[in-house]
Amino acid sequence: MNELSLAGTPIEHFHVCAFFDSREQEYEVLLPFLKEALEQGEKTVHILNPQALDGHRQRLSEAGIDAHACEACGQLELKPWQGAYLDEDGAFDKDRMLQNLSELCETAAADGYPRVRIMGNMDWIFAEKNGAKDLLAYEAEVNEVLSRNRHPAICVYDTSRLSGSMMMDLLRTHPLTLINGIVQENPFYTPASEMLEELRTRESRHHATDAH
């Protein structure tokens, strides 16, 4: 299997929570990871704010990646949030996204790619009309999809926009973290079954409180 490294560290886990405090830091850390994929003949999918797609292509170009050529041959896919995380109405449906991700992995394998690297900018959660209430359940459940297919995904979060409690919950759904440019095994990681049970308990308590 091809090399798989992030921020200069070989990685084995396939679901990474990456916290950044600036776009400059984000690209400094992630560009080598994305470039490595293309150099090794892997497929890579980047899910972004639709308004950031052109700027992202420019960043790739500055790193020596011919984004247009890679897109033309299908090795690189740049996807807007709509059609990936969000449906046409701007809502997040975790089951739909999990299915899309499974199909992406299966299609890439059928096309002969040895691996798919996925990078998703998660800022959509701050604008999604339902408040992305299923986000944590999705982040927990997606571990199974990624592990089964052995493809890495990096969820990119802006630390300036997260509350402390939200940041901790996100940490608990990812086996690996990337903070301050350093990759670490996550001691807070909670297995999906346990995390999903906790989320169901929280929801029940919330409904009970509302009822009173």
JSON list of C-alpha atoms in Angstrom, two decimals:
[
{"chain": "A", "resi": 1, "resn": "MET", "atom": "CA", "xyz": [0.00, 0.00, 0.00]},
{"chain": "A", "resi": 2, "resn": "ASN", "atom": "CA", "xyz": [1.10, 3.58, -0.68]},
{"chain": "A", "resi": 3, "resn": "GLU", "atom": "CA", "xyz": [2.54, 5.85, 1.99]},
{"chain": "A", "resi": 4, "resn": "LEU", "atom": "CA", "xyz": [0.01, 7.63, 4.19]},
{"chain": "A", "resi": 5, "resn": "SER", "atom": "CA", "xyz": [1.33, 10.53, 6.22]},
{"chain": "A", "resi": 6, "resn": "LEU", "atom": "CA", "xyz": [-0.06, 13.71, 7.71]},
{"chain": "A", "resi": 7, "resn": "ALA", "atom": "CA", "xyz": [1.99, 16.61, 9.09]},
{"chain": "A", "resi": 8, "resn": "GLY", "atom": "CA", "xyz": [5.09, 14.45, 8.69]},
{"chain": "A", "resi": 9, "resn": "THR", "atom": "CA", "xyz": [3.62, 11.60, 10.73]},
{"chain": "A", "resi": 10, "resn": "PRO", "atom": "CA", "xyz": [2.68, 8.17, 9.32]},
{"chain": "A", "resi": 11, "resn": "ILE", "atom": "CA", "xyz": [-0.95, 7.48, 10.21]},
{"chain": "A", "resi": 12, "resn": "GLU", "atom": "CA", "xyz": [-3.06, 4.35, 10.47]},
{"chain": "A", "resi": 13, "resn": "HIS", "atom": "CA", "xyz": [-6.41, 5.63, 11.70]},
{"chain": "A", "resi": 14, "resn": "PHE", "atom": "CA", "xyz": [-8.69, 6.83, 8.97]},
{"chain": "A", "resi": 15, "resn": "HIS", "atom": "CA", "xyz": [-10.76, 9.58, 10.57]},
{"chain": "A", "resi": 16, "resn": "VAL", "atom": "CA", "xyz": [-8.93, 12.72, 11.65]},
{"chain": "A", "resi": 17, "resn": "CYS", "atom": "CA", "xyz": [-10.31, 15.80, 13.39]},
{"chain": "A", "resi": 18, "resn": "ALA", "atom": "CA", "xyz": [-8.18, 18.76, 12.32]},
{"chain": "A", "resi": 19, "resn": "PHE", "atom": "CA", "xyz": [-8.43, 22.04, 14.21]},
{"chain": "A", "resi": 20, "resn": "PHE", "atom": "CA", "xyz": [-6.94, 25.17, 12.66]},
{"chain": "A", "resi": 21, "resn": "ASP", "atom": "CA", "xyz": [-6.94, 28.81, 13.70]},
{"chain": "A", "resi": 22, "resn": "SER", "atom": "CA", "xyz": [-6.18, 30.22, 10.23]},
{"chain": "A", "resi": 23, "resn": "ARG", "atom": "CA", "xyz": [-6.42, 29.29, 6.57]},
{"chain": "A", "resi": 24, "resn": "GLU", "atom": "CA", "xyz": [-2.65, 29.73, 6.25]},
{"chain": "A", "resi": 25, "resn": "GLN", "atom": "CA", "xyz": [-2.03, 27.10, 8.91]},
{"chain": "A", "resi": 26, "resn": "GLU", "atom": "CA", "xyz": [-4.59, 24.81, 7.31]},
{"chain": "A", "resi": 27, "resn": "TYR", "atom": "CA", "xyz": [-2.97, 24.85, 3.89]},
{"chain": "A", "resi": 28, "resn": "GLU", "atom": "CA", "xyz": [0.56, 24.65, 5.26]},
{"chain": "A", "resi": 29, "resn": "VAL", "atom": "CA", "xyz": [-0.35, 21.38, 6.99]},
{"chain": "A", "resi": 30, "resn": "LEU", "atom": "CA", "xyz": [-2.75, 19.81, 4.50]},
{"chain": "A", "resi": 31, "resn": "LEU", "atom": "CA", "xyz": [-1.17, 20.56, 1.12]},
{"chain": "A", "resi": 32, "resn": "PRO", "atom": "CA", "xyz": [1.58, 17.92, 1.50]},
{"chain": "A", "resi": 33, "resn": "PHE", "atom": "CA", "xyz": [-1.08, 15.34, 2.44]},
{"chain": "A", "resi": 34, "resn": "LEU", "atom": "CA", "xyz": [-3.18, 16.20, -0.60]},
{"chain": "A", "resi": 35, "resn": "LYS", "atom": "CA", "xyz": [-0.18, 16.34, -2.91]},
{"chain": "A", "resi": 36, "resn": "GLU", "atom": "CA", "xyz": [1.08, 12.96, -1.69]},
{"chain": "A", "resi": 37, "resn": "ALA", "atom": "CA", "xyz": [-2.21, 11.39, -2.74]},
{"chain": "A", "resi": 38, "resn": "LEU", "atom": "CA", "xyz": [-1.97, 12.68, -6.30]},
{"chain": "A", "resi": 39, "resn": "GLU", "atom": "CA", "xyz": [1.70, 11.76, -6.66]},
{"chain": "A", "resi": 40, "resn": "GLN", "atom": "CA", "xyz": [0.87, 8.20, -5.61]},
{"chain": "A", "resi": 41, "resn": "GLY", "atom": "CA", "xyz": [-1.95, 7.83, -8.10]},
{"chain": "A", "resi": 42, "resn": "GLU", "atom": "CA", "xyz": [-4.67, 7.96, -5.47]},
{"chain": "A", "resi": 43, "resn": "LYS", "atom": "CA", "xyz": [-8.01, 9.71, -5.75]},
{"chain": "A", "resi": 44, "resn": "THR", "atom": "CA", "xyz": [-8.68, 12.71, -3.56]},
{"chain": "A", "resi": 45, "resn": "VAL", "atom": "CA", "xyz": [-11.96, 14.49, -2.86]},
{"chain": "A", "resi": 46, "resn": "HIS", "atom": "CA", "xyz": [-12.15, 17.94, -1.30]},
{"chain": "A", "resi": 47, "resn": "ILE", "atom": "CA", "xyz": [-15.52, 19.21, -0.01]},
{"chain": "A", "resi": 48, "resn": "LEU", "atom": "CA", "xyz": [-15.57, 22.98, 0.39]},
{"chain": "A", "resi": 49, "resn": "ASN", "atom": "CA", "xyz": [-17.54, 26.15, 0.70]},
{"chain": "A", "resi": 50, "resn": "PRO", "atom": "CA", "xyz": [-18.67, 26.79, -2.91]},
{"chain": "A", "resi": 51, "resn": "GLN", "atom": "CA", "xyz": [-17.32, 30.32, -2.63]},
{"chain": "A", "resi": 52, "resn": "ALA", "atom": "CA", "xyz": [-13.86, 28.93, -1.82]},
{"chain": "A", "resi": 53, "resn": "LEU", "atom": "CA", "xyz": [-13.46, 26.55, -4.77]},
{"chain": "A", "resi": 54, "resn": "ASP", "atom": "CA", "xyz": [-11.51, 28.93, -7.04]},
{"chain": "A", "resi": 55, "resn": "GLY", "atom": "CA", "xyz": [-9.24, 30.01, -4.21]},
{"chain": "A", "resi": 56, "resn": "HIS", "atom": "CA", "xyz": [-8.63, 26.38, -3.34]},
{"chain": "A", "resi": 57, "resn": "ARG", "atom": "CA", "xyz": [-7.60, 25.60, -6.91]},
{"chain": "A", "resi": 58, "resn": "GLN", "atom": "CA", "xyz": [-5.18, 28.51, -6.72]},
{"chain": "A", "resi": 59, "resn": "ARG", "atom": "CA", "xyz": [-3.66, 27.14, -3.50]},
{"chain": "A", "resi": 60, "resn": "LEU", "atom": "CA", "xyz": [-3.21, 23.75, -5.14]},
{"chain": "A", "resi": 61, "resn": "SER", "atom": "CA", "xyz": [-1.57, 25.39, -8.15]},
{"chain": "A", "resi": 62, "resn": "GLU", "atom": "CA", "xyz": [0.86, 27.28, -5.92]},
{"chain": "A", "resi": 63, "resn": "ALA", "atom": "CA", "xyz": [1.82, 23.92, -4.38]},
{"chain": "A", "resi": 64, "resn": "GLY", "atom": "CA", "xyz": [2.66, 22.52, -7.80]},
{"chain": "A", "resi": 65, "resn": "ILE", "atom": "CA", "xyz": [-0.61, 20.67, -8.37]},
{"chain": "A", "resi": 66, "resn": "ASP", "atom": "CA", "xyz": [-2.33, 21.07, -11.73]},
{"chain": "A", "resi": 67, "resn": "ALA", "atom": "CA", "xyz": [-5.85, 21.04, -10.33]},
{"chain": "A", "resi": 68, "resn": "HIS", "atom": "CA", "xyz": [-7.60, 21.45, -13.67]},
{"chain": "A", "resi": 69, "resn": "ALA", "atom": "CA", "xyz": [-5.74, 18.50, -15.22]},
{"chain": "A", "resi": 70, "resn": "CYS", "atom": "CA", "xyz": [-6.34, 16.32, -12.17]},
{"chain": "A", "resi": 71, "resn": "GLU", "atom": "CA", "xyz": [-10.03, 17.22, -12.19]},
{"chain": "A", "resi": 72, "resn": "ALA", "atom": "CA", "xyz": [-10.28, 16.52, -15.91]},
{"chain": "A", "resi": 73, "resn": "CYS", "atom": "CA", "xyz": [-8.96, 12.98, -15.48]},
{"chain": "A", "resi": 74, "resn": "GLY", "atom": "CA", "xyz": [-11.11, 12.34, -12.41]},
{"chain": "A", "resi": 75, "resn": "GLN", "atom": "CA", "xyz": [-8.29, 11.86, -9.93]},
{"chain": "A", "resi": 76, "resn": "LEU", "atom": "CA", "xyz": [-9.24, 15.06, -8.08]},
{"chain": "A", "resi": 77, "resn": "GLU", "atom": "CA", "xyz": [-12.82, 16.03, -7.23]},
{"chain": "A", "resi": 78, "resn": "LEU", "atom": "CA", "xyz": [-13.64, 19.42, -5.77]},
{"chain": "A", "resi": 79, "resn": "LYS", "atom": "CA", "xyz": [-17.18, 19.36, -4.42]},
{"chain": "A", "resi": 80, "resn": "PRO", "atom": "CA", "xyz": [-19.26, 22.20, -2.94]},
{"chain": "A", "resi": 81, "resn": "TRP", "atom": "CA", "xyz": [-21.07, 21.55, 0.34]},
{"chain": "A", "resi": 82, "resn": "GLN", "atom": "CA", "xyz": [-24.37, 21.37, -1.55]},
{"chain": "A", "resi": 83, "resn": "GLY", "atom": "CA", "xyz": [-24.66, 17.92, -3.06]},
{"chain": "A", "resi": 84, "resn": "ALA", "atom": "CA", "xyz": [-22.24, 16.49, -0.50]},
{"chain": "A", "resi": 85, "resn": "TYR", "atom": "CA", "xyz": [-22.96, 17.37, 3.12]},
{"chain": "A", "resi": 86, "resn": "LEU", "atom": "CA", "xyz": [-26.06, 19.38, 2.24]},
{"chain": "A", "resi": 87, "resn": "ASP", "atom": "CA", "xyz": [-29.04, 18.60, 0.04]},
{"chain": "A", "resi": 88, "resn": "GLU", "atom": "CA", "xyz": [-30.54, 21.05, -2.44]},
{"chain": "A", "resi": 89, "resn": "ASP", "atom": "CA", "xyz": [-32.52, 22.69, 0.37]},
{"chain": "A", "resi": 90, "resn": "GLY", "atom": "CA", "xyz": [-29.39, 23.28, 2.42]},
{"chain": "A", "resi": 91, "resn": "ALA", "atom": "CA", "xyz": [-30.15, 20.60, 5.02]},
{"chain": "A", "resi": 92, "resn": "PHE", "atom": "CA", "xyz": [-27.83, 17.93, 6.36]},
{"chain": "A", "resi": 93, "resn": "ASP", "atom": "CA", "xyz": [-28.95, 14.31, 6.18]},
{"chain": "A", "resi": 94, "resn": "LYS", "atom": "CA", "xyz": [-26.43, 12.04, 7.86]},
{"chain": "A", "resi": 95, "resn": "ASP", "atom": "CA", "xyz": [-27.77, 8.80, 6.34]},
{"chain": "A", "resi": 96, "resn": "ARG", "atom": "CA", "xyz": [-27.62, 10.28, 2.86]},
{"chain": "A", "resi": 97, "resn": "MET", "atom": "CA", "xyz": [-24.04, 11.46, 3.44]},
{"chain": "A", "resi": 98, "resn": "LEU", "atom": "CA", "xyz": [-22.95, 8.07, 4.81]},
{"chain": "A", "resi": 99, "resn": "GLN", "atom": "CA", "xyz": [-24.43, 6.39, 1.74]},
{"chain": "A", "resi": 100, "resn": "ASN", "atom": "CA", "xyz": [-22.72, 8.87, -0.58]},
{"chain": "A", "resi": 101, "resn": "LEU", "atom": "CA", "xyz": [-19.41, 8.23, 1.13]},
{"chain": "A", "resi": 102, "resn": "SER", "atom": "CA", "xyz": [-19.77, 4.46, 0.83]},
{"chain": "A", "resi": 103, "resn": "GLU", "atom": "CA", "xyz": [-20.57, 4.79, -2.87]},
{"chain": "A", "resi": 104, "resn": "LEU", "atom": "CA", "xyz": [-17.59, 7.12, -3.38]},
{"chain": "A", "resi": 105, "resn": "CYS", "atom": "CA", "xyz": [-15.23, 4.54, -1.85]},
{"chain": "A", "resi": 106, "resn": "GLU", "atom": "CA", "xyz": [-16.71, 1.68, -3.88]},
{"chain": "A", "resi": 107, "resn": "THR", "atom": "CA", "xyz": [-16.60, 3.62, -7.14]},
{"chain": "A", "resi": 108, "resn": "ALA", "atom": "CA", "xyz": [-12.98, 4.67, -6.61]},
{"chain": "A", "resi": 109, "resn": "ALA", "atom": "CA", "xyz": [-11.99, 1.05, -5.97]},
{"chain": "A", "resi": 110, "resn": "ALA", "atom": "CA", "xyz": [-13.84, -0.06, -9.10]},
{"chain": "A", "resi": 111, "resn": "ASP", "atom": "CA", "xyz": [-11.97, 2.62, -11.07]},
{"chain": "A", "resi": 112, "resn": "GLY", "atom": "CA", "xyz": [-8.67, 1.17, -9.91]},
{"chain": "A", "resi": 113, "resn": "TYR", "atom": "CA", "xyz": [-7.59, 3.75, -7.35]},
{"chain": "A", "resi": 114, "resn": "PRO", "atom": "CA", "xyz": [-5.60, 2.22, -4.45]},
{"chain": "A", "resi": 115, "resn": "ARG", "atom": "CA", "xyz": [-6.99, 4.75, -1.97]},
{"chain": "A", "resi": 116, "resn": "VAL", "atom": "CA", "xyz": [-9.25, 7.76, -1.63]},
{"chain": "A", "resi": 117, "resn": "ARG", "atom": "CA", "xyz": [-8.26, 10.72, 0.55]},
{"chain": "A", "resi": 118, "resn": "ILE", "atom": "CA", "xyz": [-11.15, 12.91, 1.63]},
{"chain": "A", "resi": 119, "resn": "MET", "atom": "CA", "xyz": [-10.91, 16.39, 3.08]},
{"chain": "A", "resi": 120, "resn": "GLY", "atom": "CA", "xyz": [-14.04, 18.19, 4.22]},
{"chain": "A", "resi": 121, "resn": "ASN", "atom": "CA", "xyz": [-14.27, 21.77, 5.42]},
{"chain": "A", "resi": 122, "resn": "MET", "atom": "CA", "xyz": [-16.94, 21.71, 8.12]},
{"chain": "A", "resi": 123, "resn": "ASP", "atom": "CA", "xyz": [-17.84, 25.40, 8.35]},
{"chain": "A", "resi": 124, "resn": "TRP", "atom": "CA", "xyz": [-21.25, 24.55, 6.83]},
{"chain": "A", "resi": 125, "resn": "ILE", "atom": "CA", "xyz": [-22.42, 23.50, 10.31]},
{"chain": "A", "resi": 126, "resn": "PHE", "atom": "CA", "xyz": [-22.64, 27.17, 11.31]},
{"chain": "A", "resi": 127, "resn": "ALA", "atom": "CA", "xyz": [-25.10, 27.99, 8.53]},
{"chain": "A", "resi": 128, "resn": "GLU", "atom": "CA", "xyz": [-27.06, 24.73, 8.15]},
{"chain": "A", "resi": 129, "resn": "LYS", "atom": "CA", "xyz": [-30.69, 25.51, 8.84]},
{"chain": "A", "resi": 130, "resn": "ASN", "atom": "CA", "xyz": [-31.24, 22.67, 11.32]},
{"chain": "A", "resi": 131, "resn": "GLY", "atom": "CA", "xyz": [-28.09, 23.45, 13.25]},
{"chain": "A", "resi": 132, "resn": "ALA", "atom": "CA", "xyz": [-26.56, 20.14, 12.06]},
{"chain": "A", "resi": 133, "resn": "LYS", "atom": "CA", "xyz": [-28.15, 18.34, 14.98]},
{"chain": "A", "resi": 134, "resn": "ASP", "atom": "CA", "xyz": [-27.07, 14.99, 13.54]},
{"chain": "A", "resi": 135, "resn": "LEU", "atom": "CA", "xyz": [-23.44, 16.02, 13.04]},
{"chain": "A", "resi": 136, "resn": "LEU", "atom": "CA", "xyz": [-22.05, 14.16, 16.06]},
{"chain": "A", "resi": 137, "resn": "ALA", "atom": "CA", "xyz": [-23.95, 10.99, 15.16]},
{"chain": "A", "resi": 138, "resn": "TYR", "atom": "CA", "xyz": [-22.56, 11.24, 11.64]},
{"chain": "A", "resi": 139, "resn": "GLU", "atom": "CA", "xyz": [-19.01, 11.79, 12.89]},
{"chain": "A", "resi": 140, "resn": "ALA", "atom": "CA", "xyz": [-19.36, 8.71, 15.10]},
{"chain": "A", "resi": 141, "resn": "GLU", "atom": "CA", "xyz": [-20.89, 6.47, 12.42]},
{"chain": "A", "resi": 142, "resn": "VAL", "atom": "CA", "xyz": [-18.54, 7.48, 9.61]},
{"chain": "A", "resi": 143, "resn": "ASN", "atom": "CA", "xyz": [-15.67, 5.75, 11.43]},
{"chain": "A", "resi": 144, "resn": "GLU", "atom": "CA", "xyz": [-17.09, 2.39, 10.38]},
{"chain": "A", "resi": 145, "resn": "VAL", "atom": "CA", "xyz": [-17.35, 3.38, 6.71]},
{"chain": "A", "resi": 146, "resn": "LEU", "atom": "CA", "xyz": [-13.79, 4.70, 6.60]},
{"chain": "A", "resi": 147, "resn": "SER", "atom": "CA", "xyz": [-12.28, 1.79, 8.51]},
{"chain": "A", "resi": 148, "resn": "ARG", "atom": "CA", "xyz": [-14.09, -0.78, 6.38]},
{"chain": "A", "resi": 149, "resn": "ASN", "atom": "CA", "xyz": [-12.80, 0.80, 3.18]},
{"chain": "A", "resi": 150, "resn": "ARG", "atom": "CA", "xyz": [-9.44, 1.86, 4.67]},
{"chain": "A", "resi": 151, "resn": "HIS", "atom": "CA", "xyz": [-9.65, 5.39, 3.30]},
{"chain": "A", "resi": 152, "resn": "PRO", "atom": "CA", "xyz": [-8.58, 8.46, 5.31]},
{"chain": "A", "resi": 153, "resn": "ALA", "atom": "CA", "xyz": [-10.82, 11.48, 5.86]},
{"chain": "A", "resi": 154, "resn": "ILE", "atom": "CA", "xyz": [-9.89, 14.77, 7.48]},
{"chain": "A", "resi": 155, "resn": "CYS", "atom": "CA", "xyz": [-12.65, 16.93, 8.97]},
{"chain": "A", "resi": 156, "resn": "VAL", "atom": "CA", "xyz": [-11.43, 20.53, 9.08]},
{"chain": "A", "resi": 157, "resn": "TYR", "atom": "CA", "xyz": [-12.76, 22.77, 11.85]},
{"chain": "A", "resi": 158, "resn": "ASP", "atom": "CA", "xyz": [-12.11, 26.45, 12.60]},
{"chain": "A", "resi": 159, "resn": "THR", "atom": "CA", "xyz": [-11.30, 26.66, 16.32]},
{"chain": "A", "resi": 160, "resn": "SER", "atom": "CA", "xyz": [-12.44, 30.29, 16.51]},
{"chain": "A", "resi": 161, "resn": "ARG", "atom": "CA", "xyz": [-16.02, 29.24, 15.73]},
{"chain": "A", "resi": 162, "resn": "LEU", "atom": "CA", "xyz": [-16.36, 26.31, 18.12]},
{"chain": "A", "resi": 163, "resn": "SER", "atom": "CA", "xyz": [-17.54, 26.33, 21.72]},
{"chain": "A", "resi": 164, "resn": "GLY", "atom": "CA", "xyz": [-15.53, 24.34, 24.24]},
{"chain": "A", "resi": 165, "resn": "SER", "atom": "CA", "xyz": [-18.25, 21.72, 24.62]},
{"chain": "A", "resi": 166, "resn": "MET", "atom": "CA", "xyz": [-18.64, 21.30, 20.86]},
{"chain": "A", "resi": 167, "resn": "MET", "atom": "CA", "xyz": [-14.90, 20.93, 20.41]},
{"chain": "A", "resi": 168, "resn": "MET", "atom": "CA", "xyz": [-14.79, 18.23, 23.08]},
{"chain": "A", "resi": 169, "resn": "ASP", "atom": "CA", "xyz": [-17.68, 16.33, 21.50]},
{"chain": "A", "resi": 170, "resn": "LEU", "atom": "CA", "xyz": [-15.99, 16.47, 18.11]},
{"chain": "A", "resi": 171, "resn": "LEU", "atom": "CA", "xyz": [-12.76, 15.18, 19.62]},
{"chain": "A", "resi": 172, "resn": "ARG", "atom": "CA", "xyz": [-14.62, 12.21, 21.05]},
{"chain": "A", "resi": 173, "resn": "THR", "atom": "CA", "xyz": [-15.81, 11.10, 17.61]},
{"chain": "A", "resi": 174, "resn": "HIS", "atom": "CA", "xyz": [-12.36, 10.99, 15.95]},
{"chain": "A", "resi": 175, "resn": "PRO", "atom": "CA", "xyz": [-9.60, 8.43, 16.69]},
{"chain": "A", "resi": 176, "resn": "LEU", "atom": "CA", "xyz": [-6.89, 10.85, 15.57]},
{"chain": "A", "resi": 177, "resn": "THR", "atom": "CA", "xyz": [-6.47, 14.59, 16.09]},
{"chain": "A", "resi": 178, "resn": "LEU", "atom": "CA", "xyz": [-4.46, 17.28, 14.38]},
{"chain": "A", "resi": 179, "resn": "ILE", "atom": "CA", "xyz": [-3.96, 20.29, 16.65]},
{"chain": "A", "resi": 180, "resn": "ASN", "atom": "CA", "xyz": [-1.30, 22.99, 16.25]},
{"chain": "A", "resi": 181, "resn": "GLY", "atom": "CA", "xyz": [0.10, 21.08, 13.31]},
{"chain": "A", "resi": 182, "resn": "ILE", "atom": "CA", "xyz": [0.75, 17.95, 15.38]},
{"chain": "A", "resi": 183, "resn": "VAL", "atom": "CA", "xyz": [-0.92, 14.58, 14.82]},
{"chain": "A", "resi": 184, "resn": "GLN", "atom": "CA", "xyz": [-1.78, 12.58, 17.92]},
{"chain": "A", "resi": 185, "resn": "GLU", "atom": "CA", "xyz": [-3.70, 9.50, 18.97]},
{"chain": "A", "resi": 186, "resn": "ASN", "atom": "CA", "xyz": [-6.83, 10.86, 20.62]},
{"chain": "A", "resi": 187, "resn": "PRO", "atom": "CA", "xyz": [-7.20, 9.81, 24.27]},
{"chain": "A", "resi": 188, "resn": "PHE", "atom": "CA", "xyz": [-10.77, 11.18, 24.30]},
{"chain": "A", "resi": 189, "resn": "TYR", "atom": "CA", "xyz": [-11.97, 8.99, 21.44]},
{"chain": "A", "resi": 190, "resn": "THR", "atom": "CA", "xyz": [-15.20, 7.19, 22.28]},
{"chain": "A", "resi": 191, "resn": "PRO", "atom": "CA", "xyz": [-16.29, 4.13, 20.23]},
{"chain": "A", "resi": 192, "resn": "ALA", "atom": "CA", "xyz": [-19.26, 4.81, 17.96]},
{"chain": "A", "resi": 193, "resn": "SER", "atom": "CA", "xyz": [-21.73, 2.54, 19.78]},
{"chain": "A", "resi": 194, "resn": "GLU", "atom": "CA", "xyz": [-21.00, 4.22, 23.11]},
{"chain": "A", "resi": 195, "resn": "MET", "atom": "CA", "xyz": [-21.12, 7.73, 21.63]},
{"chain": "A", "resi": 196, "resn": "LEU", "atom": "CA", "xyz": [-24.40, 7.08, 19.84]},
{"chain": "A", "resi": 197, "resn": "GLU", "atom": "CA", "xyz": [-25.98, 5.75, 23.03]},
{"chain": "A", "resi": 198, "resn": "GLU", "atom": "CA", "xyz": [-24.88, 8.88, 24.88]},
{"chain": "A", "resi": 199, "resn": "LEU", "atom": "CA", "xyz": [-26.35, 11.09, 22.15]},
{"chain": "A", "resi": 200, "resn": "ARG", "atom": "CA", "xyz": [-29.67, 9.23, 22.37]},
{"chain": "A", "resi": 201, "resn": "THR", "atom": "CA", "xyz": [-29.69, 9.75, 26.14]},
{"chain": "A", "resi": 202, "resn": "ARG", "atom": "CA", "xyz": [-29.01, 13.46, 25.70]},
{"chain": "A", "resi": 203, "resn": "GLU", "atom": "CA", "xyz": [-31.86, 13.72, 23.20]},
{"chain": "A", "resi": 204, "resn": "SER", "atom": "CA", "xyz": [-34.26, 11.97, 25.56]},
{"chain": "A", "resi": 205, "resn": "ARG", "atom": "CA", "xyz": [-33.32, 14.30, 28.40]},
{"chain": "A", "resi": 206, "resn": "HIS", "atom": "CA", "xyz": [-33.74, 17.28, 26.13]},
{"chain": "A", "resi": 207, "resn": "HIS", "atom": "CA", "xyz": [-37.26, 16.21, 25.14]},
{"chain": "A", "resi": 208, "resn": "ALA", "atom": "CA", "xyz": [-38.12, 15.52, 28.78]},
{"chain": "A", "resi": 209, "resn": "THR", "atom": "CA", "xyz": [-36.96, 19.02, 29.74]},
{"chain": "A", "resi": 210, "resn": "ASP", "atom": "CA", "xyz": [-38.97, 20.58, 26.90]},
{"chain": "A", "resi": 211, "resn": "ALA", "atom": "CA", "xyz": [-42.05, 18.67, 28.02]},
{"chain": "A", "resi": 212, "resn": "HIS", "atom": "CA", "xyz": [-41.85, 20.36, 31.40]}
]
